[in-house]
Amino acid sequence: MSSQLGQLRLISSVALRNLWLDRFRTTIIGALIAFGAFLAVIGLSLLNDVRASMRASITQSVAGDLQIYSANAKDSLTLFGGGGFMGRADIGNLPDFAPYRDEILRHPNVAAFVPMGLDMAVLARGNELDDSLDALRSAIKGKDSAIIAGRVEQVRFQLEQVGLELTARRQLSADQAELEQQERDLKVAAAPEFLQDVSKIGEEKLQFLETRIAPLSGEKLPTYIQYFGTDIAAYLANFPKFHLIEGTLLGPGERGIMLSRKVRDEQLKNSVAKIFDKIHKRLTKRNQSIAGDDECRRFASDLKKQYQQILSYLDRADAEELSRKLTDLGIAAVGGDELVQRLSHQLTMFLTVDDSNFEQRYSWFYANIAPKIRLYEVSPGQTITVRSYTRSGYIKTLPLKVYGIYNFDGLEDSDLAGVLSIMDLVSFRELYGQMTEASRRELDVMRAQVGIKDVSAENAETDLFGSERPATTVAANDKKEAAEPLSVKPRLADQFDPQEVQRGLALNAAIKLKDSGKEERTQQELLAALENRGLKANIVGWQKASGIVGQLVNIVGGTLLFALAIIFLVAFVIVNNSIIVGTLNRTREIGTMRAIGAQRSFIVNLFLAETGITGFFGAISGTALAVLVIILAGRLGIPAGNDIVTFIFSGPRLYPRVHWTVVTTAPILITIVATLASVYAARHAAKIQPADATQEKE
Amino acid sequence: MTAVVRISSVEKIYPLGKTQVHALSGIDMDIQEGEFTTIAGPSGCGKSTLLNLIGCMDVPTSGEVYIEGLPIAKLSDRELTKLRLEKLGFIFQSFNLIPVLTVFQNVEFPLLLQGRFSRAERQQKVTALLAEVDLTAQQGQRSSELSGGQRQRVAIARALVTGPRIVLADEPTANLDSATGERIIELMKTINRTHKTTFIFSTHDPQVMRQAGRIIRLKDGKVVTGQDS
Ligand SMILES: Nc1ncnc2c1ncn2[C@@H]1O[C@H](COP(=O)(O)OP(=O)(O)OP(=O)(O)O)[C@@H](O)[C@H]1O
Ligand SMILES: [Mg+2]
């Protein structure tokens, strides 16, 4: 017993003395192991931080800890960037979520149940003339003649521009007859007497302008918006990453939408401003230059062509003023008296940017031009028109009031998660294609008109929700008589009874847990509890439900572990080699020990002890250094640098924390790994023969 | 009385490139307990090879070596190591102390390898031997601080501390001046008398040879004459 201890003491004292004698080599190996430990502790701690912050971003924005959806789903639920038909996964629906909710809320670990429905639709977009006509229409309603006159002036100014566009198109167009008709229409509209007498601008004239003239100015590309409908009050109470930037919150019982900031910035912002922003971002955040970066050069050459995007929002007075200001800026007006031509030229010059003038033009634009134009197509308070294809092939068009613009904190720049908009559940249901009493009556009327008879309301409902029929527009088009899908314009009130979102249809629901550590157990227990009640459903964890966004955590972790593995492999080889080289100097000593009776195992243990001790102290000091760095970084925060890292950090800065499990296990593991790394070298040393004791040194 | 070492038609062949070196060819001899034997002969005659075989550091190519009647040719490395630890003591030409250990620790080393003595027992054995080789004052020093003669006395103490039946010494005086060498042989002889330990050592030095009780002369791997004193 005590002699075993004696041998152990012997080994450790010989090992320590050898390490001291060979302190240069010991220091190198120790430093290498310390470096490995440092990287491992930093890496694993950051991984834990990133995992935690991404988890928070995802679970506290949309996902919750668990998601429940129909057992009849054809696709699996993907909250961010889901696939399926037209980007819409078919996850079925829960015709009434109330029994599910009641059962789930009974579980002691469940904190909340928030019904949801995820879908996408087209945002109808007019052009600038449409916008001006809308403004004129509401001015006429307001009956203030000064305002009306201003609006008329703006419309006239835009008609001039449409005229120029048509002339330009003349050279390209093949259909001369159509073009002549368009020119005749425009002539009527642009004639001075057409909009002369403010009191005589009636519905007829407005409709003429809207239907015959506005389309000449070109349609904007339709924009898809992804959104989810939810019980807004429950949602806001449970998802703290929701962050309102502009406008107001959607209140209980109010019908409307809150748009994602990213979508609005990227798709609904004036394109001049958008290009300015993009270049500015590349110059400031990525330290690029316009001359030296292909992307910037492409943006810059796009920018020059966008003067129309400024011009078409101006009325004559604004245009005159802008022309004067540009002249003051040093961009002279050439091209005669014609204002549109003169300003077009000046704006083109203004929008021709390079590295020397960009910052000046950028701020000048926001100071002098932005206030005069509509920076965003959509702003809080406005009503937008959303068009959706229901699962059974109907087009539903729904006006929705925009209440606010919002972000998910930490996901603001995510292409997948940052683009979701949020609406109330009642509007969602309408766009999804659920029949309300009002729209059902309307559908009956329309069916009668197109000659479909004997369709009871009940059958219509089955058609809409039944899965027997392929629920696509293609299916509808198969029937010749229904070549055009029915367009149903529902008349929904702006308010609804908040009780309506306490039950009824939802596609999925987020389940928030009290202790999210018990995610898997709770998931199993909830499934069992539902089963007991005869309720079937799919329940998945947040990471699975968030699709590729949730997987990113694993990808980041995998990459990090891979990098660590490579570093350790290199360290492994270096430690191994340096020990083998070390044994060469010690052949006589080892031979002597073997000659006077030391077993091979004694030599192996001696070597393992040497690297074990080096490894232990190396790992401890590397870990200590890492802890210091983490504490320091936790104070200052690590800046994200670019979008991808911002997303991974779930914010502009990551504040790392010291993770005690990492700090305690990493040095132990690294010591073990370092010791194992020397097994080969130790066995190599143990092969030295006793007769080598007499080998002459040097 | 059985021989403590018996060598029976031992051959040792070393491969050397494509050829072979017959280091020992057909050796037969018995060494009795308590003998003070020297192996003599010109350089390359096979003295070290023979001592290595007796010292269980190597096995013969053919023939057999018996240590206290036990044949060693078929023993494993483990068993040979155990035999060296328990029955044999070694003294080297270059002393071969463990440089990182003190005088005391060097002498204690084989006892720790044996692992059956308490701290007090070890203390007592080591102290007694250090007194016997007259190094009590130096027991805390490192070997690098000692003279050649002192080092070899430490080596003798280390070789004797386990109470071996046989002590082997390959040219123990070759690295010492003749006066010191003589005193080392003197010391070995004293121990041979008092402890009844069998000593087998090799040497070139005729002065040293004269001290031996028995001289075995080798030439080209063969015993020339077995001259008893
Ligand atoms: N490991 C070995 N490999 C090959 N040949 C060897 C080896 N050891 C010894 N020899 C050869 O065997 C012969 C005997 O060598 P040995 O060392 O036993 O002689 P020695 O009598 O001890 O000589 P010296 O007085 O020089 O120490 C020599 O020719 C030597 O070259
Ligand atoms: Mg020799």
CSV table of N, CA and C and ligand atoms in Angstrom, one decimal, chain B residues 44 46-49 93 170-171 202 204, ligand 2:
chain,number,residue,atom,x,y,z
B,44,GLY,N,36.8,-6.4,-27.4
B,44,GLY,CA,36.0,-7.1,-28.4
B,44,GLY,C,36.0,-8.6,-28.2
B,46,GLY,N,34.3,-10.2,-25.9
B,46,GLY,CA,33.0,-10.6,-25.5
B,46,GLY,C,32.7,-10.5,-24.1
B,47,LYS,N,33.5,-9.7,-23.3
B,47,LYS,CA,33.3,-9.6,-21.9
B,47,LYS,C,31.9,-9.0,-21.6
B,48,SER,N,31.7,-7.8,-22.2
B,48,SER,CA,30.4,-7.2,-21.9
B,48,SER,C,29.2,-8.1,-22.3
B,49,THR,N,29.4,-8.8,-23.5
B,49,THR,CA,28.3,-9.6,-23.9
B,49,THR,C,28.0,-10.7,-22.9
B,93,GLN,N,30.4,1.1,-15.8
B,93,GLN,CA,31.6,1.8,-16.1
B,93,GLN,C,31.4,3.3,-15.9
B,170,ASP,N,30.7,-4.1,-15.1
B,170,ASP,CA,31.4,-4.1,-16.4
B,170,ASP,C,32.4,-3.0,-16.4
B,171,GLU,N,33.7,-3.3,-16.2
B,171,GLU,CA,34.8,-2.4,-16.1
B,171,GLU,C,34.5,-1.2,-15.1
B,202,SER,N,34.4,-7.2,-15.0
B,202,SER,CA,35.3,-7.3,-16.1
B,202,SER,C,36.4,-6.2,-16.0
B,204,HIS,N,40.3,-4.5,-17.9
B,204,HIS,CA,41.5,-4.6,-18.7
B,204,HIS,C,42.7,-4.5,-17.8
C,2,MG,MG,32.9,-4.2,-23.0
